[in-house]
Amino acid sequence: SSHACGNCGALEDPPDTTLSACARCQLVFYCSKPCQVLHWKQKPAGHKQFCVTPEERRPADAETKQAAFKNLKEESCAICLEPISSSSADCCTLPCSHTLHVPCAEG
């Protein structure tokens, strides 16, 4: 796909004009280092104000949901979803790491 310089609007036209992505966000492209510097410092709304790393773009609640799912999987029976105590003798762990109450597994 074709990109345009984030500062001057020059279109990418290989091999004559090759644009480079912003090293931080990888979303904005520039035809030259001077264009990148000008766009970064531009007032009132330069790229510096809006540049966000891929990690920063990840929704915050996605990590929370993953952690909650991991806790659910490790601390609850995969069949009945009731809590499993760490000292419970009536539970078993499958090779896939799911933990079950033995009575639930036996049906």
PDB file of N, CA and C in Angstrom:
ATOM      1  N   SER A   1       0.839  -1.181   0.000  1.00  0.00           N
ATOM      2  CA  SER A   1       0.000   0.000   0.000  1.00  0.00           C
ATOM      3  C   SER A   1       0.877   1.235   0.000  1.00  0.00           C
ATOM      4  N   SER A   2       0.362   2.308  -0.521  1.00  0.00           N
ATOM      5  CA  SER A   2       1.102   3.559  -0.646  1.00  0.00           C
ATOM      6  C   SER A   2       0.926   4.410   0.600  1.00  0.00           C
ATOM      7  N   HIS A   3       2.002   5.038   1.023  1.00  0.00           N
ATOM      8  CA  HIS A   3       1.971   5.905   2.196  1.00  0.00           C
ATOM      9  C   HIS A   3       2.308   7.327   1.768  1.00  0.00           C
ATOM     10  N   ALA A   4       1.962   8.283   2.628  1.00  0.00           N
ATOM     11  CA  ALA A   4       2.301   9.686   2.401  1.00  0.00           C
ATOM     12  C   ALA A   4       3.078  10.193   3.606  1.00  0.00           C
ATOM     13  N   CYS A   5       3.994  11.114   3.364  1.00  0.00           N
ATOM     14  CA  CYS A   5       4.777  11.711   4.435  1.00  0.00           C
ATOM     15  C   CYS A   5       3.838  12.430   5.401  1.00  0.00           C
ATOM     16  N   GLY A   6       4.013  12.166   6.690  1.00  0.00           N
ATOM     17  CA  GLY A   6       3.166  12.768   7.713  1.00  0.00           C
ATOM     18  C   GLY A   6       3.338  14.269   7.840  1.00  0.00           C
ATOM     19  N   ASN A   7       4.409  14.811   7.287  1.00  0.00           N
ATOM     20  CA  ASN A   7       4.642  16.258   7.389  1.00  0.00           C
ATOM     21  C   ASN A   7       4.303  16.987   6.098  1.00  0.00           C
ATOM     22  N   CYS A   8       4.947  16.607   4.984  1.00  0.00           N
ATOM     23  CA  CYS A   8       4.761  17.361   3.730  1.00  0.00           C
ATOM     24  C   CYS A   8       3.772  16.721   2.774  1.00  0.00           C
ATOM     25  N   GLY A   9       3.385  15.470   3.021  1.00  0.00           N
ATOM     26  CA  GLY A   9       2.407  14.796   2.166  1.00  0.00           C
ATOM     27  C   GLY A   9       2.991  14.121   0.952  1.00  0.00           C
ATOM     28  N   ALA A  10       4.318  14.100   0.803  1.00  0.00           N
ATOM     29  CA  ALA A  10       4.950  13.435  -0.345  1.00  0.00           C
ATOM     30  C   ALA A  10       4.544  11.966  -0.361  1.00  0.00           C
ATOM     31  N   LEU A  11       4.178  11.495  -1.558  1.00  0.00           N
ATOM     32  CA  LEU A  11       3.747  10.101  -1.692  1.00  0.00           C
ATOM     33  C   LEU A  11       4.935   9.184  -1.907  1.00  0.00           C
ATOM     34  N   GLU A  12       4.825   7.988  -1.370  1.00  0.00           N
ATOM     35  CA  GLU A  12       5.858   6.976  -1.571  1.00  0.00           C
ATOM     36  C   GLU A  12       5.785   6.519  -3.016  1.00  0.00           C
ATOM     37  N   ASP A  13       6.941   6.541  -3.703  1.00  0.00           N
ATOM     38  CA  ASP A  13       7.001   6.157  -5.107  1.00  0.00           C
ATOM     39  C   ASP A  13       8.336   5.450  -5.353  1.00  0.00           C
ATOM     40  N   PRO A  14       8.454   4.175  -4.883  1.00  0.00           N
ATOM     41  CA  PRO A  14       9.729   3.475  -5.018  1.00  0.00           C
ATOM     42  C   PRO A  14      10.139   3.378  -6.486  1.00  0.00           C
ATOM     43  N   PRO A  15      11.387   3.437  -6.820  1.00  0.00           N
ATOM     44  CA  PRO A  15      12.544   3.595  -5.941  1.00  0.00           C
ATOM     45  C   PRO A  15      12.910   5.055  -5.680  1.00  0.00           C
ATOM     46  N   ASP A  16      12.183   5.994  -6.297  1.00  0.00           N
ATOM     47  CA  ASP A  16      12.538   7.409  -6.154  1.00  0.00           C
ATOM     48  C   ASP A  16      12.288   7.933  -4.738  1.00  0.00           C
ATOM     49  N   THR A  17      11.123   7.667  -4.185  1.00  0.00           N
ATOM     50  CA  THR A  17      10.785   8.153  -2.847  1.00  0.00           C
ATOM     51  C   THR A  17      10.380   6.972  -1.978  1.00  0.00           C
ATOM     52  N   THR A  18      11.184   6.690  -0.981  1.00  0.00           N
ATOM     53  CA  THR A  18      10.877   5.624  -0.035  1.00  0.00           C
ATOM     54  C   THR A  18      10.666   6.267   1.324  1.00  0.00           C
ATOM     55  N   LEU A  19       9.538   5.999   1.929  1.00  0.00           N
ATOM     56  CA  LEU A  19       9.225   6.594   3.225  1.00  0.00           C
ATOM     57  C   LEU A  19       9.637   5.650   4.348  1.00  0.00           C
ATOM     58  N   SER A  20      10.017   6.240   5.474  1.00  0.00           N
ATOM     59  CA  SER A  20      10.390   5.463   6.660  1.00  0.00           C
ATOM     60  C   SER A  20       9.342   5.670   7.735  1.00  0.00           C
ATOM     61  N   ALA A  21       9.011   4.593   8.439  1.00  0.00           N
ATOM     62  CA  ALA A  21       8.015   4.662   9.514  1.00  0.00           C
ATOM     63  C   ALA A  21       8.632   5.271  10.763  1.00  0.00           C
ATOM     64  N   CYS A  22       7.809   5.940  11.541  1.00  0.00           N
ATOM     65  CA  CYS A  22       8.219   6.440  12.850  1.00  0.00           C
ATOM     66  C   CYS A  22       8.688   5.232  13.658  1.00  0.00           C
ATOM     67  N   ALA A  23       9.867   5.321  14.248  1.00  0.00           N
ATOM     68  CA  ALA A  23      10.429   4.187  14.984  1.00  0.00           C
ATOM     69  C   ALA A  23       9.611   3.846  16.219  1.00  0.00           C
ATOM     70  N   ARG A  24       8.903   4.819  16.773  1.00  0.00           N
ATOM     71  CA  ARG A  24       8.158   4.583  18.008  1.00  0.00           C
ATOM     72  C   ARG A  24       6.795   3.949  17.745  1.00  0.00           C
ATOM     73  N   CYS A  25       5.991   4.552  16.868  1.00  0.00           N
ATOM     74  CA  CYS A  25       4.616   4.064  16.669  1.00  0.00           C
ATOM     75  C   CYS A  25       4.442   3.181  15.437  1.00  0.00           C
ATOM     76  N   GLN A  26       5.316   3.310  14.469  1.00  0.00           N
ATOM     77  CA  GLN A  26       5.239   2.546  13.221  1.00  0.00           C
ATOM     78  C   GLN A  26       3.979   2.858  12.415  1.00  0.00           C
ATOM     79  N   LEU A  27       3.304   3.968  12.704  1.00  0.00           N
ATOM     80  CA  LEU A  27       2.052   4.300  12.022  1.00  0.00           C
ATOM     81  C   LEU A  27       2.176   5.484  11.069  1.00  0.00           C
ATOM     82  N   VAL A  28       3.105   6.396  11.334  1.00  0.00           N
ATOM     83  CA  VAL A  28       3.276   7.595  10.525  1.00  0.00           C
ATOM     84  C   VAL A  28       4.585   7.454   9.755  1.00  0.00           C
ATOM     85  N   PHE A  29       4.564   7.887   8.488  1.00  0.00           N
ATOM     86  CA  PHE A  29       5.721   7.720   7.615  1.00  0.00           C
ATOM     87  C   PHE A  29       6.285   9.082   7.222  1.00  0.00           C
ATOM     88  N   TYR A  30       7.595   9.108   6.935  1.00  0.00           N
ATOM     89  CA  TYR A  30       8.280  10.357   6.591  1.00  0.00           C
ATOM     90  C   TYR A  30       9.213  10.140   5.408  1.00  0.00           C
ATOM     91  N   CYS A  31       9.333  11.199   4.574  1.00  0.00           N
ATOM     92  CA  CYS A  31      10.209  11.134   3.409  1.00  0.00           C
ATOM     93  C   CYS A  31      11.650  11.468   3.780  1.00  0.00           C
ATOM     94  N   SER A  32      11.863  12.164   4.921  1.00  0.00           N
ATOM     95  CA  SER A  32      13.212  12.543   5.330  1.00  0.00           C
ATOM     96  C   SER A  32      13.259  12.803   6.827  1.00  0.00           C
ATOM     97  N   LYS A  33      14.469  12.812   7.368  1.00  0.00           N
ATOM     98  CA  LYS A  33      14.664  13.113   8.787  1.00  0.00           C
ATOM     99  C   LYS A  33      14.199  14.547   9.102  1.00  0.00           C
ATOM    100  N   PRO A  34      14.502  15.550   8.268  1.00  0.00           N
ATOM    101  CA  PRO A  34      14.017  16.908   8.556  1.00  0.00           C
ATOM    102  C   PRO A  34      12.478  16.984   8.633  1.00  0.00           C
ATOM    103  N   CYS A  35      11.780  16.257   7.759  1.00  0.00           N
ATOM    104  CA  CYS A  35      10.309  16.247   7.817  1.00  0.00           C
ATOM    105  C   CYS A  35       9.830  15.613   9.120  1.00  0.00           C
ATOM    106  N   GLN A  36      10.483  14.543   9.549  1.00  0.00           N
ATOM    107  CA  GLN A  36      10.093  13.887  10.791  1.00  0.00           C
ATOM    108  C   GLN A  36      10.306  14.823  11.977  1.00  0.00           C
ATOM    109  N   VAL A  37      11.436  15.512  12.028  1.00  0.00           N
ATOM    110  CA  VAL A  37      11.730  16.437  13.125  1.00  0.00           C
ATOM    111  C   VAL A  37      10.724  17.584  13.143  1.00  0.00           C
ATOM    112  N   LEU A  38      10.429  18.155  11.975  1.00  0.00           N
ATOM    113  CA  LEU A  38       9.446  19.250  11.905  1.00  0.00           C
ATOM    114  C   LEU A  38       8.074  18.803  12.383  1.00  0.00           C
ATOM    115  N   HIS A  39       7.642  17.619  11.944  1.00  0.00           N
ATOM    116  CA  HIS A  39       6.318  17.118  12.330  1.00  0.00           C
ATOM    117  C   HIS A  39       6.262  16.805  13.825  1.00  0.00           C
ATOM    118  N   TRP A  40       7.342  16.284  14.380  1.00  0.00           N
ATOM    119  CA  TRP A  40       7.409  15.945  15.806  1.00  0.00           C
ATOM    120  C   TRP A  40       7.227  17.192  16.666  1.00  0.00           C
ATOM    121  N   LYS A  41       7.873  18.292  16.264  1.00  0.00           N
ATOM    122  CA  LYS A  41       7.875  19.519  17.072  1.00  0.00           C
ATOM    123  C   LYS A  41       6.734  20.477  16.734  1.00  0.00           C
ATOM    124  N   GLN A  42       5.985  20.199  15.706  1.00  0.00           N
ATOM    125  CA  GLN A  42       4.937  21.104  15.223  1.00  0.00           C
ATOM    126  C   GLN A  42       3.982  21.519  16.338  1.00  0.00           C
ATOM    127  N   LYS A  43       3.648  22.816  16.382  1.00  0.00           N
ATOM    128  CA  LYS A  43       2.703  23.344  17.374  1.00  0.00           C
ATOM    129  C   LYS A  43       1.406  23.685  16.653  1.00  0.00           C
ATOM    130  N   PRO A  44       0.243  23.492  17.196  1.00  0.00           N
ATOM    131  CA  PRO A  44      -0.050  22.996  18.527  1.00  0.00           C
ATOM    132  C   PRO A  44      -0.206  21.480  18.587  1.00  0.00           C
ATOM    133  N   ALA A  45      -0.255  20.816  17.438  1.00  0.00           N
ATOM    134  CA  ALA A  45      -0.580  19.377  17.466  1.00  0.00           C
ATOM    135  C   ALA A  45       0.421  18.561  16.665  1.00  0.00           C
ATOM    136  N   GLY A  46       1.676  18.544  17.103  1.00  0.00           N
ATOM    137  CA  GLY A  46       2.692  17.752  16.428  1.00  0.00           C
ATOM    138  C   GLY A  46       2.552  16.276  16.725  1.00  0.00           C
ATOM    139  N   HIS A  47       3.339  15.491  15.998  1.00  0.00           N
ATOM    140  CA  HIS A  47       3.270  14.035  16.159  1.00  0.00           C
ATOM    141  C   HIS A  47       3.647  13.601  17.573  1.00  0.00           C
ATOM    142  N   LYS A  48       4.525  14.357  18.236  1.00  0.00           N
ATOM    143  CA  LYS A  48       4.950  14.014  19.600  1.00  0.00           C
ATOM    144  C   LYS A  48       3.746  13.861  20.530  1.00  0.00           C
ATOM    145  N   GLN A  49       2.743  14.704  20.338  1.00  0.00           N
ATOM    146  CA  GLN A  49       1.544  14.690  21.191  1.00  0.00           C
ATOM    147  C   GLN A  49       0.713  13.425  20.991  1.00  0.00           C
ATOM    148  N   PHE A  50       0.787  12.808  19.803  1.00  0.00           N
ATOM    149  CA  PHE A  50      -0.090  11.690  19.479  1.00  0.00           C
ATOM    150  C   PHE A  50       0.628  10.356  19.277  1.00  0.00           C
ATOM    151  N   CYS A  51       1.952  10.356  19.303  1.00  0.00           N
ATOM    152  CA  CYS A  51       2.726   9.145  19.049  1.00  0.00           C
ATOM    153  C   CYS A  51       2.549   8.156  20.201  1.00  0.00           C
ATOM    154  N   VAL A  52       2.099   6.952  19.860  1.00  0.00           N
ATOM    155  CA  VAL A  52       1.819   5.926  20.873  1.00  0.00           C
ATOM    156  C   VAL A  52       2.423   4.602  20.409  1.00  0.00           C
ATOM    157  N   THR A  53       3.161   3.945  21.291  1.00  0.00           N
ATOM    158  CA  THR A  53       3.775   2.654  20.946  1.00  0.00           C
ATOM    159  C   THR A  53       2.698   1.584  20.777  1.00  0.00           C
ATOM    160  N   PRO A  54       3.010   0.501  20.072  1.00  0.00           N
ATOM    161  CA  PRO A  54       2.039  -0.591  19.935  1.00  0.00           C
ATOM    162  C   PRO A  54       1.577  -1.125  21.294  1.00  0.00           C
ATOM    163  N   GLU A  55       2.490  -1.189  22.263  1.00  0.00           N
ATOM    164  CA  GLU A  55       2.127  -1.671  23.597  1.00  0.00           C
ATOM    165  C   GLU A  55       1.132  -0.731  24.274  1.00  0.00           C
ATOM    166  N   GLU A  56       1.317   0.565  24.078  1.00  0.00           N
ATOM    167  CA  GLU A  56       0.416   1.551  24.677  1.00  0.00           C
ATOM    168  C   GLU A  56      -0.954   1.547  24.007  1.00  0.00           C
ATOM    169  N   ARG A  57      -1.024   1.064  22.750  1.00  0.00           N
ATOM    170  CA  ARG A  57      -2.315   1.010  22.038  1.00  0.00           C
ATOM    171  C   ARG A  57      -3.168  -0.166  22.475  1.00  0.00           C
ATOM    172  N   ARG A  58      -2.562  -1.158  23.117  1.00  0.00           N
ATOM    173  CA  ARG A  58      -3.305  -2.337  23.564  1.00  0.00           C
ATOM    174  C   ARG A  58      -4.309  -1.921  24.633  1.00  0.00           C
ATOM    175  N   PRO A  59      -5.557  -2.340  24.510  1.00  0.00           N
ATOM    176  CA  PRO A  59      -6.555  -1.985  25.520  1.00  0.00           C
ATOM    177  C   PRO A  59      -6.134  -2.459  26.909  1.00  0.00           C
ATOM    178  N   ALA A  60      -6.257  -1.603  27.880  1.00  0.00           N
ATOM    179  CA  ALA A  60      -5.847  -1.927  29.248  1.00  0.00           C
ATOM    180  C   ALA A  60      -6.654  -3.093  29.805  1.00  0.00           C
ATOM    181  N   ASP A  61      -7.932  -3.159  29.469  1.00  0.00           N
ATOM    182  CA  ASP A  61      -8.760  -4.206  30.054  1.00  0.00           C
ATOM    183  C   ASP A  61      -8.490  -5.578  29.438  1.00  0.00           C
ATOM    184  N   ALA A  62      -7.789  -5.648  28.313  1.00  0.00           N
ATOM    185  CA  ALA A  62      -7.474  -6.944  27.720  1.00  0.00           C
ATOM    186  C   ALA A  62      -6.562  -7.741  28.651  1.00  0.00           C
ATOM    187  N   GLU A  63      -5.582  -7.062  29.237  1.00  0.00           N
ATOM    188  CA  GLU A  63      -4.687  -7.741  30.172  1.00  0.00           C
ATOM    189  C   GLU A  63      -5.444  -8.167  31.421  1.00  0.00           C
ATOM    190  N   THR A  64      -6.371  -7.334  31.882  1.00  0.00           N
ATOM    191  CA  THR A  64      -7.166  -7.654  33.061  1.00  0.00           C
ATOM    192  C   THR A  64      -8.020  -8.883  32.793  1.00  0.00           C
ATOM    193  N   LYS A  65      -8.625  -8.948  31.611  1.00  0.00           N
ATOM    194  CA  LYS A  65      -9.459 -10.094  31.253  1.00  0.00           C
ATOM    195  C   LYS A  65      -8.625 -11.363  31.164  1.00  0.00           C
ATOM    196  N   GLN A  66      -7.419 -11.260  30.586  1.00  0.00           N
ATOM    197  CA  GLN A  66      -6.552 -12.431  30.496  1.00  0.00           C
ATOM    198  C   GLN A  66      -6.171 -12.922  31.881  1.00  0.00           C
ATOM    199  N   ALA A  67      -5.855 -12.013  32.783  1.00  0.00           N
ATOM    200  CA  ALA A  67      -5.476 -12.385  34.148  1.00  0.00           C
ATOM    201  C   ALA A  67      -6.659 -13.028  34.865  1.00  0.00           C
ATOM    202  N   ALA A  68      -7.849 -12.474  34.680  1.00  0.00           N
ATOM    203  CA  ALA A  68      -9.040 -13.029  35.320  1.00  0.00           C
ATOM    204  C   ALA A  68      -9.323 -14.433  34.793  1.00  0.00           C
ATOM    205  N   PHE A  69      -9.166 -14.637  33.483  1.00  0.00           N
ATOM    206  CA  PHE A  69      -9.396 -15.950  32.903  1.00  0.00           C
ATOM    207  C   PHE A  69      -8.376 -16.945  33.433  1.00  0.00           C
ATOM    208  N   LYS A  70      -7.119 -16.516  33.538  1.00  0.00           N
ATOM    209  CA  LYS A  70      -6.075 -17.393  34.053  1.00  0.00           C
ATOM    210  C   LYS A  70      -6.399 -17.801  35.489  1.00  0.00           C
ATOM    211  N   ASN A  71      -6.826 -16.837  36.312  1.00  0.00           N
ATOM    212  CA  ASN A  71      -7.184 -17.147  37.695  1.00  0.00           C
ATOM    213  C   ASN A  71      -8.374 -18.096  37.756  1.00  0.00           C
ATOM    214  N   LEU A  72      -9.370 -17.870  36.894  1.00  0.00           N
ATOM    215  CA  LEU A  72     -10.546 -18.736  36.863  1.00  0.00           C
ATOM    216  C   LEU A  72     -10.130 -20.155  36.503  1.00  0.00           C
ATOM    217  N   LYS A  73      -9.269 -20.269  35.492  1.00  0.00           N
ATOM    218  CA  LYS A  73      -8.838 -21.569  35.022  1.00  0.00           C
ATOM    219  C   LYS A  73      -8.030 -22.299  36.094  1.00  0.00           C
ATOM    220  N   GLU A  74      -7.216 -21.582  36.834  1.00  0.00           N
ATOM    221  CA  GLU A  74      -6.350 -22.223  37.817  1.00  0.00           C
ATOM    222  C   GLU A  74      -7.050 -22.505  39.139  1.00  0.00           C
ATOM    223  N   GLU A  75      -8.069 -21.755  39.490  1.00  0.00           N
ATOM    224  CA  GLU A  75      -8.661 -21.872  40.810  1.00  0.00           C
ATOM    225  C   GLU A  75     -10.070 -22.443  40.819  1.00  0.00           C
ATOM    226  N   SER A  76     -10.614 -22.771  39.647  1.00  0.00           N
ATOM    227  CA  SER A  76     -11.984 -23.271  39.571  1.00  0.00           C
ATOM    228  C   SER A  76     -12.035 -24.559  38.765  1.00  0.00           C
ATOM    229  N   CYS A  77     -13.016 -25.375  39.097  1.00  0.00           N
ATOM    230  CA  CYS A  77     -13.261 -26.602  38.344  1.00  0.00           C
ATOM    231  C   CYS A  77     -13.691 -26.220  36.929  1.00  0.00           C
ATOM    232  N   ALA A  78     -13.064 -26.835  35.928  1.00  0.00           N
ATOM    233  CA  ALA A  78     -13.388 -26.522  34.539  1.00  0.00           C
ATOM    234  C   ALA A  78     -14.785 -26.982  34.146  1.00  0.00           C
ATOM    235  N   ILE A  79     -15.407 -27.845  34.953  1.00  0.00           N
ATOM    236  CA  ILE A  79     -16.752 -28.338  34.643  1.00  0.00           C
ATOM    237  C   ILE A  79     -17.823 -27.549  35.387  1.00  0.00           C
ATOM    238  N   CYS A  80     -17.728 -27.488  36.709  1.00  0.00           N
ATOM    239  CA  CYS A  80     -18.784 -26.829  37.497  1.00  0.00           C
ATOM    240  C   CYS A  80     -18.452 -25.384  37.853  1.00  0.00           C
ATOM    241  N   LEU A  81     -17.198 -24.965  37.633  1.00  0.00           N
ATOM    242  CA  LEU A  81     -16.708 -23.618  37.918  1.00  0.00           C
ATOM    243  C   LEU A  81     -16.696 -23.258  39.403  1.00  0.00           C
ATOM    244  N   GLU A  82     -16.883 -24.254  40.262  1.00  0.00           N
ATOM    245  CA  GLU A  82     -16.781 -24.024  41.699  1.00  0.00           C
ATOM    246  C   GLU A  82     -15.307 -23.920  42.082  1.00  0.00           C
ATOM    247  N   PRO A  83     -14.986 -23.166  43.105  1.00  0.00           N
ATOM    248  CA  PRO A  83     -13.586 -23.022  43.523  1.00  0.00           C
ATOM    249  C   PRO A  83     -12.963 -24.353  43.912  1.00  0.00           C
ATOM    250  N   ILE A  84     -11.682 -24.478  43.644  1.00  0.00           N
ATOM    251  CA  ILE A  84     -10.907 -25.646  44.044  1.00  0.00           C
ATOM    252  C   ILE A  84      -9.860 -25.167  45.032  1.00  0.00           C
ATOM    253  N   SER A  85      -9.860 -25.743  46.213  1.00  0.00           N
ATOM    254  CA  SER A  85      -8.855 -25.348  47.199  1.00  0.00           C
ATOM    255  C   SER A  85      -7.534 -26.037  46.869  1.00  0.00           C
ATOM    256  N   SER A  86      -6.440 -25.375  47.180  1.00  0.00           N
ATOM    257  CA  SER A  86      -5.125 -25.917  46.842  1.00  0.00           C
ATOM    258  C   SER A  86      -4.822 -27.202  47.610  1.00  0.00           C
ATOM    259  N   SER A  87      -5.500 -27.408  48.750  1.00  0.00           N
ATOM    260  CA  SER A  87      -5.255 -28.613  49.538  1.00  0.00           C
ATOM    261  C   SER A  87      -6.296 -29.697  49.278  1.00  0.00           C
ATOM    262  N   SER A  88      -7.149 -29.488  48.291  1.00  0.00           N
ATOM    263  CA  SER A  88      -8.224 -30.428  48.007  1.00  0.00           C
ATOM    264  C   SER A  88      -7.683 -31.726  47.415  1.00  0.00           C
ATOM    265  N   ALA A  89      -8.035 -32.846  48.040  1.00  0.00           N
ATOM    266  CA  ALA A  89      -7.604 -34.157  47.565  1.00  0.00           C
ATOM    267  C   ALA A  89      -8.539 -34.685  46.487  1.00  0.00           C
ATOM    268  N   ASP A  90      -9.727 -34.099  46.363  1.00  0.00           N
ATOM    269  CA  ASP A  90     -10.702 -34.604  45.394  1.00  0.00           C
ATOM    270  C   ASP A  90     -10.649 -33.810  44.085  1.00  0.00           C
ATOM    271  N   CYS A  91      -9.445 -33.395  43.661  1.00  0.00           N
ATOM    272  CA  CYS A  91      -9.321 -32.718  42.376  1.00  0.00           C
ATOM    273  C   CYS A  91      -8.202 -33.374  41.573  1.00  0.00           C
ATOM    274  N   CYS A  92      -8.257 -33.162  40.260  1.00  0.00           N
ATOM    275  CA  CYS A  92      -7.208 -33.687  39.391  1.00  0.00           C
ATOM    276  C   CYS A  92      -6.891 -32.630  38.337  1.00  0.00           C
ATOM    277  N   THR A  93      -5.658 -32.639  37.863  1.00  0.00           N
ATOM    278  CA  THR A  93      -5.242 -31.690  36.827  1.00  0.00           C
ATOM    279  C   THR A  93      -4.925 -32.478  35.565  1.00  0.00           C
ATOM    280  N   LEU A  94      -5.542 -32.077  34.470  1.00  0.00           N
ATOM    281  CA  LEU A  94      -5.345 -32.739  33.176  1.00  0.00           C
ATOM    282  C   LEU A  94      -4.062 -32.244  32.517  1.00  0.00           C
ATOM    283  N   PRO A  95      -3.541 -32.944  31.514  1.00  0.00           N
ATOM    284  CA  PRO A  95      -2.330 -32.498  30.813  1.00  0.00           C
ATOM    285  C   PRO A  95      -2.482 -31.103  30.189  1.00  0.00           C
ATOM    286  N   CYS A  96      -3.713 -30.714  29.859  1.00  0.00           N
ATOM    287  CA  CYS A  96      -3.948 -29.390  29.280  1.00  0.00           C
ATOM    288  C   CYS A  96      -3.978 -28.300  30.343  1.00  0.00           C
ATOM    289  N   SER A  97      -3.777 -28.655  31.600  1.00  0.00           N
ATOM    290  CA  SER A  97      -3.722 -27.787  32.778  1.00  0.00           C
ATOM    291  C   SER A  97      -5.091 -27.416  33.346  1.00  0.00           C
ATOM    292  N   HIS A  98      -6.174 -27.956  32.808  1.00  0.00           N
ATOM    293  CA  HIS A  98      -7.482 -27.750  33.421  1.00  0.00           C
ATOM    294  C   HIS A  98      -7.550 -28.554  34.723  1.00  0.00           C
ATOM    295  N   THR A  99      -8.135 -27.957  35.741  1.00  0.00           N
ATOM    296  CA  THR A  99      -8.290 -28.633  37.020  1.00  0.00           C
ATOM    297  C   THR A  99      -9.764 -28.966  37.207  1.00  0.00           C
ATOM    298  N   LEU A 100     -10.029 -30.164  37.683  1.00  0.00           N
ATOM    299  CA  LEU A 100     -11.405 -30.644  37.848  1.00  0.00           C
ATOM    300  C   LEU A 100     -11.604 -31.246  39.232  1.00  0.00           C
ATOM    301  N   HIS A 101     -12.834 -31.172  39.722  1.00  0.00           N
ATOM    302  CA  HIS A 101     -13.203 -31.971  40.887  1.00  0.00           C
ATOM    303  C   HIS A 101     -13.373 -33.405  40.378  1.00  0.00           C
ATOM    304  N   VAL A 102     -12.848 -34.370  41.090  1.00  0.00           N
ATOM    305  CA  VAL A 102     -12.956 -35.760  40.667  1.00  0.00           C
ATOM    306  C   VAL A 102     -14.408 -36.157  40.447  1.00  0.00           C
ATOM    307  N   PRO A 103     -15.356 -35.837  41.373  1.00  0.00           N
ATOM    308  CA  PRO A 103     -16.763 -36.187  41.123  1.00  0.00           C
ATOM    309  C   PRO A 103     -17.327 -35.589  39.830  1.00  0.00           C
ATOM    310  N   CYS A 104     -16.888 -34.398  39.480  1.00  0.00           N
ATOM    311  CA  CYS A 104     -17.357 -33.783  38.224  1.00  0.00           C
ATOM    312  C   CYS A 104     -16.831 -34.569  37.034  1.00  0.00           C
ATOM    313  N   ALA A 105     -15.577 -34.978  37.093  1.00  0.00           N
ATOM    314  CA  ALA A 105     -14.970 -35.725  35.995  1.00  0.00           C
ATOM    315  C   ALA A 105     -15.596 -37.096  35.823  1.00  0.00           C
ATOM    316  N   GLU A 106     -16.025 -37.689  36.943  1.00  0.00           N
ATOM    317  CA  GLU A 106     -16.627 -39.020  36.884  1.00  0.00           C
ATOM    318  C   GLU A 106     -18.076 -38.978  36.435  1.00  0.00           C
ATOM    319  N   GLY A 107     -18.643 -37.797  36.424  1.00  0.00           N
ATOM    320  CA  GLY A 107     -20.004 -37.632  35.925  1.00  0.00           C
ATOM    321  C   GLY A 107     -20.997 -37.836  36.965  1.00  0.00           C
TER     322      GLY A 107
END
